[in-house]
Structure formats: structure tokens, C-alpha cells
Amino acid sequence: IRPATTEQVSEVVKLANRLKIPLVPMGGNTGLAGGTCGEAALVLSLERMAAIREIRPKSKVAIVEAGVILSNLHAAADAEDLLFPLTFGARGSATLGGVLSTNAGGSNVLRYGNTRDLCLGLEVVLPNGEIMNLMSELHKDNSGYNLKHLMIGAEGTLGIITAAVMKLQAKPKVYATAMIATTSLASALTLLNDLQHATGGAVEAFDMEQHQKLFPNARQPFAQVHDTNILVELASTSADLAAQDVTGQPKLMQHFETLLAAHLEAGAILDAVVAQNQAQRVAFWERREQAAEVTASHP
């Protein structure tokens, strides 16, 4: 069943209660854990509730319905020169209700947190069909119990999320992205801490990946296979760090390469390839976003 409004969701829940029918909410159906399966159950899809009700650039919030596809929110924020930072490979099909219900982390969790950290308010239909309005737009809200946090990550077991108020961020002006092979996980963590300290917390992503080890015949950034490969991305909203030198290289990239060179000289880094353009950056991210296929093919 595909309701189009919160009120219709409420009526469906009430009906399911009266008839004692199991009810399973479904978002983009991109998960691999079987969460949208139920024996003799009614599946409630939120795909028609896909409106981005409002983008408020000055307060950096988006008011969205649960069926909004993640990439559509990215595009709407980008049109206002803003960023919704949650991202992962399934962004073209995953919905906001789904990412909230699973408290998705995504690739930029290091800097921006999980979905829970990006949500200011919720609208939820409770198991008895009542509509709970928690659509706060306050960044500082210390009022009473945080019922919103109970709903986020509960996978629909405590209620059906129908709308949300999500935080937006200033869009970075410059990125610096690299694939790095380190001598060990301990060396990788040392590198992460040094990068965070030297850049004032500009590390957007720091993800270990196993693509080269599992698919050695695919085109790879390194000439040989290493045990510990890290995708690293820095980003900044600073115009100064986005400024380019005479060779066209941004200051953030220069700073990044200097830091990597120091670790390379110390022997903590075995190899590093820095993306020199957007196409190379996209290629690095495509490897990272194949994680689901890598996991599925190599259990």
C-alpha cells in the first residue's frame, strides 16, 4: 500500500491494528538485511511521500518527507550552494526515511556524524496510528526526553517516520583526495590523527578498502597489493585553501602532499596516489562505493 500523506499512513496503521495484520514499512528497498520482508504482512511503501517541502538556506535546514531519495536532497541542497553531507553508493535509491530508520553512517561520518547527528526534527506515526510531531528546527533543543533519537535507528519498530528536518552544511570550495597504502592499521590511525590536527579537522573521509586485494585484475592505483589501503579526502570551505598557485594546484592540495611526504619519508606510508582532477577523484570514490559488491562476492 502506498499512502501519499501522513494522515493516510495513520489510517493504514489504525486499520492494520483493527485487523491484526503485521505492517512492514519500506523506504528505497536498498538494504541487504531483509528488513522489508514479513510473513503475511502488509508492506507500506513511502515512495509517494517524496516532497522536499522546503529548503531554508539561512538556517541551513531542509524539511523533507520520508520518501525523498537521498540524491534528490543532494541536488536540492546544491542548488542553494549548500551540502547535505550524508552520502553512500545507494544514494540514487535510498530514501530519507530509510537512512533515518537505520541511522546510516555513509562515507563522511567522520566529519559530519551518523544520520542521527544530521536530524533536527521528525514526524512519526506511532503504532496506534497517532501522529507525533517532533518537527523542531532548533539546533539547540534541550527540552525533555529526546524521543527523536528513539525513532532514529529503530528500523520502524517504534513508529513510521513520515517527515524530517535535516541539517545542511556549507558546500566545500576545494577537495583533496588520495589513495594511501600504510604499513599497518596503527600507522593509518597515526596518519588520521596527524591530518586532523594539521588541517583543523578537515578530514571528510578516511575509509579502509580491500578492492585491490579482492580484484587484482581491475585497474588499480598501486603497482602492487598492500594490506592496508585507505581512501582519504580533505575538504574546506575556506577561500584561502581553495586558492591556486601558478600551476593551478589549490593550497589545500599542497598542504596535503606535504603531510603525506613527511609520513612517506618516515616509512609509515608505503605508497600514495593523489587525485589530480575531478575524474580521478570520482574514480577513487567508485572503488569505495563498490563495497557492497565486494562484500557480497567475497563473504
PDB file of C-alpha atoms in Angstrom:
ATOM      1  CA  ILE A   1       0.000   0.000   0.000  1.00  0.00           C
ATOM      2  CA  ARG A   2       1.311   3.424  -0.979  1.00  0.00           C
ATOM      3  CA  PRO A   3      -0.072   6.333   1.075  1.00  0.00           C
ATOM      4  CA  ALA A   4       0.531   9.898  -0.101  1.00  0.00           C
ATOM      5  CA  THR A   5       0.111  11.770   3.192  1.00  0.00           C
ATOM      6  CA  THR A   6       0.913  11.366   6.867  1.00  0.00           C
ATOM      7  CA  GLU A   7      -2.820  11.176   7.593  1.00  0.00           C
ATOM      8  CA  GLN A   8      -3.168   8.244   5.185  1.00  0.00           C
ATOM      9  CA  VAL A   9      -0.251   6.476   6.905  1.00  0.00           C
ATOM     10  CA  SER A  10      -2.082   6.995  10.192  1.00  0.00           C
ATOM     11  CA  GLU A  11      -5.287   5.455   8.802  1.00  0.00           C
ATOM     12  CA  VAL A  12      -3.368   2.455   7.425  1.00  0.00           C
ATOM     13  CA  VAL A  13      -1.766   1.817  10.820  1.00  0.00           C
ATOM     14  CA  LYS A  14      -5.152   2.044  12.548  1.00  0.00           C
ATOM     15  CA  LEU A  15      -6.664  -0.371  10.023  1.00  0.00           C
ATOM     16  CA  ALA A  16      -3.799  -2.848  10.445  1.00  0.00           C
ATOM     17  CA  ASN A  17      -4.329  -2.669  14.211  1.00  0.00           C
ATOM     18  CA  ARG A  18      -8.047  -3.401  13.911  1.00  0.00           C
ATOM     19  CA  LEU A  19      -7.497  -6.334  11.551  1.00  0.00           C
ATOM     20  CA  LYS A  20      -4.393  -7.618  13.389  1.00  0.00           C
ATOM     21  CA  ILE A  21      -2.305  -7.516  10.195  1.00  0.00           C
ATOM     22  CA  PRO A  22       1.504  -7.212  10.500  1.00  0.00           C
ATOM     23  CA  LEU A  23       2.735  -3.973   8.946  1.00  0.00           C
ATOM     24  CA  VAL A  24       6.211  -3.535   7.434  1.00  0.00           C
ATOM     25  CA  PRO A  25       7.369  -0.023   6.385  1.00  0.00           C
ATOM     26  CA  MET A  26       9.560   0.209   3.273  1.00  0.00           C
ATOM     27  CA  GLY A  27      11.822   3.017   2.066  1.00  0.00           C
ATOM     28  CA  GLY A  28      14.003   2.701  -1.027  1.00  0.00           C
ATOM     29  CA  ASN A  29      14.331  -1.078  -0.504  1.00  0.00           C
ATOM     30  CA  THR A  30      18.108  -0.834  -0.991  1.00  0.00           C
ATOM     31  CA  GLY A  31      19.093  -2.680   2.183  1.00  0.00           C
ATOM     32  CA  LEU A  32      20.515  -6.200   2.080  1.00  0.00           C
ATOM     33  CA  ALA A  33      19.377  -7.381   5.518  1.00  0.00           C
ATOM     34  CA  GLY A  34      15.816  -8.433   4.635  1.00  0.00           C
ATOM     35  CA  GLY A  35      14.220  -5.637   6.634  1.00  0.00           C
ATOM     36  CA  THR A  36      11.282  -5.242   4.231  1.00  0.00           C
ATOM     37  CA  CYS A  37      10.240  -8.903   4.388  1.00  0.00           C
ATOM     38  CA  GLY A  38       7.346 -10.083   6.549  1.00  0.00           C
ATOM     39  CA  GLU A  39       5.255 -13.252   6.604  1.00  0.00           C
ATOM     40  CA  ALA A  40       1.645 -12.454   5.578  1.00  0.00           C
ATOM     41  CA  ALA A  41       2.378  -8.780   6.170  1.00  0.00           C
ATOM     42  CA  LEU A  42       1.142  -5.585   4.602  1.00  0.00           C
ATOM     43  CA  VAL A  43       4.090  -3.621   3.136  1.00  0.00           C
ATOM     44  CA  LEU A  44       3.695   0.126   3.496  1.00  0.00           C
ATOM     45  CA  SER A  45       5.795   1.965   0.921  1.00  0.00           C
ATOM     46  CA  LEU A  46       6.529   5.662   1.441  1.00  0.00           C
ATOM     47  CA  GLU A  47       7.606   6.234  -2.183  1.00  0.00           C
ATOM     48  CA  ARG A  48       4.745   8.676  -2.905  1.00  0.00           C
ATOM     49  CA  MET A  49       5.688  10.851   0.077  1.00  0.00           C
ATOM     50  CA  ALA A  50       8.685  12.281  -1.761  1.00  0.00           C
ATOM     51  CA  ALA A  51       8.280  16.039  -1.406  1.00  0.00           C
ATOM     52  CA  ILE A  52      11.091  18.348  -0.388  1.00  0.00           C
ATOM     53  CA  ARG A  53       8.750  20.712   1.417  1.00  0.00           C
ATOM     54  CA  GLU A  54      11.257  23.495   1.933  1.00  0.00           C
ATOM     55  CA  ILE A  55      14.946  24.398   1.835  1.00  0.00           C
ATOM     56  CA  ARG A  56      15.861  27.234   4.199  1.00  0.00           C
ATOM     57  CA  PRO A  57      19.326  28.481   3.178  1.00  0.00           C
ATOM     58  CA  LYS A  58      19.781  30.992   6.002  1.00  0.00           C
ATOM     59  CA  SER A  59      19.082  28.492   8.765  1.00  0.00           C
ATOM     60  CA  LYS A  60      20.647  25.643   6.745  1.00  0.00           C
ATOM     61  CA  VAL A  61      17.770  23.184   7.122  1.00  0.00           C
ATOM     62  CA  ALA A  62      15.710  21.058   4.751  1.00  0.00           C
ATOM     63  CA  ILE A  63      12.163  19.969   5.557  1.00  0.00           C
ATOM     64  CA  VAL A  64      11.555  16.714   3.715  1.00  0.00           C
ATOM     65  CA  GLU A  65       9.167  13.789   3.505  1.00  0.00           C
ATOM     66  CA  ALA A  66      10.370  10.270   4.232  1.00  0.00           C
ATOM     67  CA  GLY A  67      10.196   9.099   0.618  1.00  0.00           C
ATOM     68  CA  VAL A  68      12.683  11.692  -0.662  1.00  0.00           C
ATOM     69  CA  ILE A  69      15.540   9.945  -2.475  1.00  0.00           C
ATOM     70  CA  LEU A  70      18.890  10.890  -0.990  1.00  0.00           C
ATOM     71  CA  SER A  71      20.411  12.093  -4.281  1.00  0.00           C
ATOM     72  CA  ASN A  72      17.395  14.383  -4.820  1.00  0.00           C
ATOM     73  CA  LEU A  73      18.097  16.081  -1.498  1.00  0.00           C
ATOM     74  CA  HIS A  74      21.747  16.420  -2.547  1.00  0.00           C
ATOM     75  CA  ALA A  75      20.647  18.185  -5.735  1.00  0.00           C
ATOM     76  CA  ALA A  76      18.196  20.475  -3.918  1.00  0.00           C
ATOM     77  CA  ALA A  77      20.854  21.499  -1.388  1.00  0.00           C
ATOM     78  CA  ASP A  78      23.427  22.022  -4.148  1.00  0.00           C
ATOM     79  CA  ALA A  79      21.047  24.383  -5.951  1.00  0.00           C
ATOM     80  CA  GLU A  80      21.248  26.618  -2.860  1.00  0.00           C
ATOM     81  CA  ASP A  81      25.066  26.278  -2.727  1.00  0.00           C
ATOM     82  CA  LEU A  82      24.711  24.021   0.318  1.00  0.00           C
ATOM     83  CA  LEU A  83      25.541  20.404   1.102  1.00  0.00           C
ATOM     84  CA  PHE A  84      23.644  17.539   2.655  1.00  0.00           C
ATOM     85  CA  PRO A  85      26.709  15.550   3.705  1.00  0.00           C
ATOM     86  CA  LEU A  86      25.300  12.038   4.120  1.00  0.00           C
ATOM     87  CA  THR A  87      26.337  10.004   1.082  1.00  0.00           C
ATOM     88  CA  PHE A  88      26.984   6.396   0.050  1.00  0.00           C
ATOM     89  CA  GLY A  89      26.782   4.208  -3.037  1.00  0.00           C
ATOM     90  CA  ALA A  90      22.997   3.639  -2.892  1.00  0.00           C
ATOM     91  CA  ARG A  91      22.162   7.354  -2.750  1.00  0.00           C
ATOM     92  CA  GLY A  92      20.216   7.101  -6.028  1.00  0.00           C
ATOM     93  CA  SER A  93      17.595   4.820  -4.473  1.00  0.00           C
ATOM     94  CA  ALA A  94      17.859   5.120  -0.676  1.00  0.00           C
ATOM     95  CA  THR A  95      15.225   7.331   0.945  1.00  0.00           C
ATOM     96  CA  LEU A  96      15.416   9.668   3.926  1.00  0.00           C
ATOM     97  CA  GLY A  97      13.005   7.509   5.916  1.00  0.00           C
ATOM     98  CA  GLY A  98      15.251   4.524   5.357  1.00  0.00           C
ATOM     99  CA  VAL A  99      18.503   6.257   6.258  1.00  0.00           C
ATOM    100  CA  LEU A 100      16.890   7.678   9.398  1.00  0.00           C
ATOM    101  CA  SER A 101      15.408   4.330  10.386  1.00  0.00           C
ATOM    102  CA  THR A 102      18.792   2.632  10.011  1.00  0.00           C
ATOM    103  CA  ASN A 103      20.815   5.594  11.332  1.00  0.00           C
ATOM    104  CA  ALA A 104      23.040   5.283   8.262  1.00  0.00           C
ATOM    105  CA  GLY A 105      26.634   6.445   8.581  1.00  0.00           C
ATOM    106  CA  GLY A 106      27.789   6.859   4.998  1.00  0.00           C
ATOM    107  CA  SER A 107      31.213   7.845   3.730  1.00  0.00           C
ATOM    108  CA  ASN A 108      31.535  11.207   5.520  1.00  0.00           C
ATOM    109  CA  VAL A 109      30.564  10.046   9.011  1.00  0.00           C
ATOM    110  CA  LEU A 110      33.990  11.015  10.357  1.00  0.00           C
ATOM    111  CA  ARG A 111      33.287  14.711   9.886  1.00  0.00           C
ATOM    112  CA  TYR A 112      29.501  15.019   9.972  1.00  0.00           C
ATOM    113  CA  GLY A 113      28.370  12.068  12.095  1.00  0.00           C
ATOM    114  CA  ASN A 114      25.646   9.482  11.501  1.00  0.00           C
ATOM    115  CA  THR A 115      22.169  10.366  10.253  1.00  0.00           C
ATOM    116  CA  ARG A 116      21.128  10.926  13.868  1.00  0.00           C
ATOM    117  CA  ASP A 117      23.587  13.825  14.047  1.00  0.00           C
ATOM    118  CA  LEU A 118      22.097  15.412  10.917  1.00  0.00           C
ATOM    119  CA  CYS A 119      18.463  15.390  12.056  1.00  0.00           C
ATOM    120  CA  LEU A 120      16.798  18.201  13.990  1.00  0.00           C
ATOM    121  CA  GLY A 121      13.191  17.014  13.973  1.00  0.00           C
ATOM    122  CA  LEU A 122      10.837  14.198  12.995  1.00  0.00           C
ATOM    123  CA  GLU A 123       7.225  13.469  12.232  1.00  0.00           C
ATOM    124  CA  VAL A 124       6.287   9.908  13.198  1.00  0.00           C
ATOM    125  CA  VAL A 125       3.145   7.769  13.039  1.00  0.00           C
ATOM    126  CA  LEU A 126       3.074   5.699  16.229  1.00  0.00           C
ATOM    127  CA  PRO A 127       1.945   2.047  16.425  1.00  0.00           C
ATOM    128  CA  ASN A 128      -1.576   3.075  17.461  1.00  0.00           C
ATOM    129  CA  GLY A 129      -1.899   5.448  14.497  1.00  0.00           C
ATOM    130  CA  GLU A 130      -1.340   8.669  16.425  1.00  0.00           C
ATOM    131  CA  ILE A 131       0.827  11.294  14.699  1.00  0.00           C
ATOM    132  CA  MET A 132       3.723  12.548  16.814  1.00  0.00           C
ATOM    133  CA  ASN A 133       5.021  15.950  15.715  1.00  0.00           C
ATOM    134  CA  LEU A 134       8.654  16.424  16.724  1.00  0.00           C
ATOM    135  CA  MET A 135       9.475  18.732  13.800  1.00  0.00           C
ATOM    136  CA  SER A 136      11.775  21.041  15.738  1.00  0.00           C
ATOM    137  CA  GLU A 137      14.081  23.279  13.705  1.00  0.00           C
ATOM    138  CA  LEU A 138      16.204  24.262  16.681  1.00  0.00           C
ATOM    139  CA  HIS A 139      19.915  23.469  16.615  1.00  0.00           C
ATOM    140  CA  LYS A 140      19.899  23.819  20.390  1.00  0.00           C
ATOM    141  CA  ASP A 141      16.897  21.956  21.819  1.00  0.00           C
ATOM    142  CA  ASN A 142      17.222  20.729  25.404  1.00  0.00           C
ATOM    143  CA  SER A 143      13.511  20.195  26.067  1.00  0.00           C
ATOM    144  CA  GLY A 144      12.611  16.966  27.848  1.00  0.00           C
ATOM    145  CA  TYR A 145      13.067  13.424  26.564  1.00  0.00           C
ATOM    146  CA  ASN A 146      14.726  13.068  23.173  1.00  0.00           C
ATOM    147  CA  LEU A 147      12.018  10.903  21.565  1.00  0.00           C
ATOM    148  CA  LYS A 148      13.506  11.686  18.156  1.00  0.00           C
ATOM    149  CA  HIS A 149      16.613   9.657  18.998  1.00  0.00           C
ATOM    150  CA  LEU A 150      14.494   6.654  19.963  1.00  0.00           C
ATOM    151  CA  MET A 151      12.946   6.612  16.495  1.00  0.00           C
ATOM    152  CA  ILE A 152      16.201   7.077  14.561  1.00  0.00           C
ATOM    153  CA  GLY A 153      17.838   3.683  14.128  1.00  0.00           C
ATOM    154  CA  ALA A 154      14.761   1.757  15.334  1.00  0.00           C
ATOM    155  CA  GLU A 155      14.050   0.450  11.788  1.00  0.00           C
ATOM    156  CA  GLY A 156      10.337   1.228  12.040  1.00  0.00           C
ATOM    157  CA  THR A 157       9.747  -0.883  15.141  1.00  0.00           C
ATOM    158  CA  LEU A 158       8.640   2.068  17.305  1.00  0.00           C
ATOM    159  CA  GLY A 159       6.849   4.079  14.622  1.00  0.00           C
ATOM    160  CA  ILE A 160       6.876   5.044  10.965  1.00  0.00           C
ATOM    161  CA  ILE A 161       8.890   8.160  10.116  1.00  0.00           C
ATOM    162  CA  THR A 162       6.956  10.297   7.625  1.00  0.00           C
ATOM    163  CA  ALA A 163       8.905  13.587   7.573  1.00  0.00           C
ATOM    164  CA  ALA A 164      12.057  15.146   8.982  1.00  0.00           C
ATOM    165  CA  VAL A 165      14.013  18.360   9.454  1.00  0.00           C
ATOM    166  CA  MET A 166      17.587  17.757   8.269  1.00  0.00           C
ATOM    167  CA  LYS A 167      20.702  19.875   8.754  1.00  0.00           C
ATOM    168  CA  LEU A 168      22.523  21.274   5.734  1.00  0.00           C
ATOM    169  CA  GLN A 169      26.154  22.390   5.607  1.00  0.00           C
ATOM    170  CA  ALA A 170      28.189  24.959   3.713  1.00  0.00           C
ATOM    171  CA  LYS A 171      29.465  23.416   0.482  1.00  0.00           C
ATOM    172  CA  PRO A 172      33.234  22.876   0.381  1.00  0.00           C
ATOM    173  CA  LYS A 173      35.148  25.035  -2.095  1.00  0.00           C
ATOM    174  CA  VAL A 174      38.006  22.566  -2.514  1.00  0.00           C
ATOM    175  CA  TYR A 175      38.753  18.858  -2.081  1.00  0.00           C
ATOM    176  CA  ALA A 176      41.986  16.895  -1.812  1.00  0.00           C
ATOM    177  CA  THR A 177      41.609  13.129  -2.311  1.00  0.00           C
ATOM    178  CA  ALA A 178      44.132  10.293  -2.244  1.00  0.00           C
ATOM    179  CA  MET A 179      44.548   6.536  -2.084  1.00  0.00           C
ATOM    180  CA  ILE A 180      47.176   5.664   0.506  1.00  0.00           C
ATOM    181  CA  ALA A 181      48.845   2.379   1.441  1.00  0.00           C
ATOM    182  CA  THR A 182      50.131   2.289   5.019  1.00  0.00           C
ATOM    183  CA  THR A 183      52.341  -0.211   6.813  1.00  0.00           C
ATOM    184  CA  SER A 184      49.595  -1.123   9.293  1.00  0.00           C
ATOM    185  CA  LEU A 185      46.276  -0.065  10.741  1.00  0.00           C
ATOM    186  CA  ALA A 186      48.177   1.618  13.599  1.00  0.00           C
ATOM    187  CA  SER A 187      50.111   3.702  11.047  1.00  0.00           C
ATOM    188  CA  ALA A 188      46.828   4.622   9.354  1.00  0.00           C
ATOM    189  CA  LEU A 189      45.384   5.857  12.649  1.00  0.00           C
ATOM    190  CA  THR A 190      48.517   7.915  13.308  1.00  0.00           C
ATOM    191  CA  LEU A 191      48.136   9.460   9.858  1.00  0.00           C
ATOM    192  CA  LEU A 192      44.471  10.227  10.531  1.00  0.00           C
ATOM    193  CA  ASN A 193      45.264  11.972  13.801  1.00  0.00           C
ATOM    194  CA  ASP A 194      48.066  13.993  12.206  1.00  0.00           C
ATOM    195  CA  LEU A 195      45.837  15.034   9.299  1.00  0.00           C
ATOM    196  CA  GLN A 196      43.027  16.084  11.656  1.00  0.00           C
ATOM    197  CA  HIS A 197      45.410  18.126  13.804  1.00  0.00           C
ATOM    198  CA  ALA A 198      47.235  19.777  10.890  1.00  0.00           C
ATOM    199  CA  THR A 199      44.053  20.697   8.982  1.00  0.00           C
ATOM    200  CA  GLY A 200      41.802  21.691  11.859  1.00  0.00           C
ATOM    201  CA  GLY A 201      39.504  18.721  11.344  1.00  0.00           C
ATOM    202  CA  ALA A 202      39.198  18.930   7.547  1.00  0.00           C
ATOM    203  CA  VAL A 203      39.224  15.143   7.031  1.00  0.00           C
ATOM    204  CA  GLU A 204      35.907  14.285   5.365  1.00  0.00           C
ATOM    205  CA  ALA A 205      36.566  10.597   4.713  1.00  0.00           C
ATOM    206  CA  PHE A 206      39.100   8.054   5.918  1.00  0.00           C
ATOM    207  CA  ASP A 207      37.972   4.618   4.785  1.00  0.00           C
ATOM    208  CA  MET A 208      39.844   1.351   4.628  1.00  0.00           C
ATOM    209  CA  GLU A 209      39.149  -0.613   1.441  1.00  0.00           C
ATOM    210  CA  GLN A 210      40.065  -4.022   0.039  1.00  0.00           C
ATOM    211  CA  HIS A 211      39.287  -3.605  -3.660  1.00  0.00           C
ATOM    212  CA  GLN A 212      42.808  -4.231  -4.904  1.00  0.00           C
ATOM    213  CA  LYS A 213      43.274  -7.371  -2.815  1.00  0.00           C
ATOM    214  CA  LEU A 214      39.971  -8.881  -3.965  1.00  0.00           C
ATOM    215  CA  PHE A 215      40.072  -7.749  -7.607  1.00  0.00           C
ATOM    216  CA  PRO A 216      43.759  -7.682  -8.576  1.00  0.00           C
ATOM    217  CA  ASN A 217      42.965  -7.699 -12.317  1.00  0.00           C
ATOM    218  CA  ALA A 218      40.979  -4.465 -12.152  1.00  0.00           C
ATOM    219  CA  ARG A 219      42.703  -1.138 -12.786  1.00  0.00           C
ATOM    220  CA  GLN A 220      44.370  -0.172  -9.520  1.00  0.00           C
ATOM    221  CA  PRO A 221      46.091   2.927  -8.126  1.00  0.00           C
ATOM    222  CA  PHE A 222      49.119   0.983  -6.849  1.00  0.00           C
ATOM    223  CA  ALA A 223      51.584  -1.210  -8.719  1.00  0.00           C
ATOM    224  CA  GLN A 224      51.456  -3.859  -6.003  1.00  0.00           C
ATOM    225  CA  VAL A 225      48.904  -5.168  -3.495  1.00  0.00           C
ATOM    226  CA  HIS A 226      49.075  -3.773   0.045  1.00  0.00           C
ATOM    227  CA  ASP A 227      47.281  -4.991   3.164  1.00  0.00           C
ATOM    228  CA  THR A 228      46.099  -1.601   4.401  1.00  0.00           C
ATOM    229  CA  ASN A 229      44.675   0.740   1.750  1.00  0.00           C
ATOM    230  CA  ILE A 230      42.943   3.958   2.781  1.00  0.00           C
ATOM    231  CA  LEU A 231      40.784   6.393   0.837  1.00  0.00           C
ATOM    232  CA  VAL A 232      41.405   9.842   2.325  1.00  0.00           C
ATOM    233  CA  GLU A 233      39.573  13.033   1.460  1.00  0.00           C
ATOM    234  CA  LEU A 234      40.066  16.512   2.863  1.00  0.00           C
ATOM    235  CA  ALA A 235      37.635  19.346   2.182  1.00  0.00           C
ATOM    236  CA  SER A 236      37.459  23.004   3.106  1.00  0.00           C
ATOM    237  CA  THR A 237      35.066  25.918   2.756  1.00  0.00           C
ATOM    238  CA  SER A 238      37.996  28.333   3.051  1.00  0.00           C
ATOM    239  CA  ALA A 239      38.626  30.555   0.017  1.00  0.00           C
ATOM    240  CA  ASP A 240      42.268  30.781   1.085  1.00  0.00           C
ATOM    241  CA  LEU A 241      42.755  26.987   0.951  1.00  0.00           C
ATOM    242  CA  ALA A 242      40.905  26.866  -2.382  1.00  0.00           C
ATOM    243  CA  ALA A 243      43.231  29.494  -3.911  1.00  0.00           C
ATOM    244  CA  GLN A 244      45.530  28.077  -6.602  1.00  0.00           C
ATOM    245  CA  ASP A 245      49.212  28.630  -7.229  1.00  0.00           C
ATOM    246  CA  VAL A 246      50.741  29.294 -10.662  1.00  0.00           C
ATOM    247  CA  THR A 247      50.497  25.587 -11.538  1.00  0.00           C
ATOM    248  CA  GLY A 248      46.774  25.541 -10.753  1.00  0.00           C
ATOM    249  CA  GLN A 249      47.163  23.496  -7.571  1.00  0.00           C
ATOM    250  CA  PRO A 250      44.970  24.570  -4.602  1.00  0.00           C
ATOM    251  CA  LYS A 251      46.700  25.391  -1.322  1.00  0.00           C
ATOM    252  CA  LEU A 252      44.856  22.539   0.428  1.00  0.00           C
ATOM    253  CA  MET A 253      46.384  20.071  -2.055  1.00  0.00           C
ATOM    254  CA  GLN A 254      49.874  21.476  -1.418  1.00  0.00           C
ATOM    255  CA  HIS A 255      49.381  21.131   2.326  1.00  0.00           C
ATOM    256  CA  PHE A 256      48.061  17.580   1.907  1.00  0.00           C
ATOM    257  CA  GLU A 257      51.002  16.461  -0.239  1.00  0.00           C
ATOM    258  CA  THR A 258      53.492  17.952   2.224  1.00  0.00           C
ATOM    259  CA  LEU A 259      51.921  15.971   5.081  1.00  0.00           C
ATOM    260  CA  LEU A 260      51.911  12.758   3.045  1.00  0.00           C
ATOM    261  CA  ALA A 261      55.543  13.267   2.054  1.00  0.00           C
ATOM    262  CA  ALA A 262      56.560  13.507   5.706  1.00  0.00           C
ATOM    263  CA  HIS A 263      54.839  10.202   6.527  1.00  0.00           C
ATOM    264  CA  LEU A 264      56.322   8.603   3.409  1.00  0.00           C
ATOM    265  CA  GLU A 265      59.805   9.697   4.451  1.00  0.00           C
ATOM    266  CA  ALA A 266      59.217   8.323   7.938  1.00  0.00           C
ATOM    267  CA  GLY A 267      58.274   4.948   6.461  1.00  0.00           C
ATOM    268  CA  ALA A 268      54.667   4.922   7.775  1.00  0.00           C
ATOM    269  CA  ILE A 269      53.273   5.234   4.231  1.00  0.00           C
ATOM    270  CA  LEU A 270      54.249   2.698   1.579  1.00  0.00           C
ATOM    271  CA  ASP A 271      52.613   4.415  -1.398  1.00  0.00           C
ATOM    272  CA  ALA A 272      50.226   7.260  -2.176  1.00  0.00           C
ATOM    273  CA  VAL A 273      48.361   8.479  -5.246  1.00  0.00           C
ATOM    274  CA  VAL A 274      46.732  11.921  -5.040  1.00  0.00           C
ATOM    275  CA  ALA A 275      43.842  12.680  -7.402  1.00  0.00           C
ATOM    276  CA  GLN A 276      44.939  15.485  -9.715  1.00  0.00           C
ATOM    277  CA  ASN A 277      41.482  16.236 -11.141  1.00  0.00           C
ATOM    278  CA  GLN A 278      37.791  15.564 -10.620  1.00  0.00           C
ATOM    279  CA  ALA A 279      37.813  12.489 -12.882  1.00  0.00           C
ATOM    280  CA  GLN A 280      40.490  10.824 -10.753  1.00  0.00           C
ATOM    281  CA  ARG A 281      38.629  11.761  -7.589  1.00  0.00           C
ATOM    282  CA  VAL A 282      35.435  10.166  -8.952  1.00  0.00           C
ATOM    283  CA  ALA A 283      37.372   7.016  -9.899  1.00  0.00           C
ATOM    284  CA  PHE A 284      38.686   6.681  -6.341  1.00  0.00           C
ATOM    285  CA  TRP A 285      35.178   7.056  -4.936  1.00  0.00           C
ATOM    286  CA  GLU A 286      33.753   4.498  -7.357  1.00  0.00           C
ATOM    287  CA  ARG A 287      36.110   1.907  -5.866  1.00  0.00           C
ATOM    288  CA  ARG A 288      34.925   2.807  -2.361  1.00  0.00           C
ATOM    289  CA  GLU A 289      31.269   2.665  -3.366  1.00  0.00           C
ATOM    290  CA  GLN A 290      31.634  -0.867  -4.704  1.00  0.00           C
ATOM    291  CA  ALA A 291      31.901  -2.043  -1.087  1.00  0.00           C
ATOM    292  CA  ALA A 292      28.538  -3.855  -1.223  1.00  0.00           C
ATOM    293  CA  GLU A 293      29.586  -5.821  -4.311  1.00  0.00           C
ATOM    294  CA  VAL A 294      32.996  -6.576  -2.778  1.00  0.00           C
ATOM    295  CA  THR A 295      31.352  -7.878   0.398  1.00  0.00           C
ATOM    296  CA  ALA A 296      28.723  -9.913  -1.444  1.00  0.00           C
ATOM    297  CA  SER A 297      31.240 -11.577  -3.750  1.00  0.00           C
ATOM    298  CA  HIS A 298      33.790 -12.354  -1.003  1.00  0.00           C
ATOM    299  CA  PRO A 299      31.842 -13.391   2.118  1.00  0.00           C
TER     300      PRO A 299
END
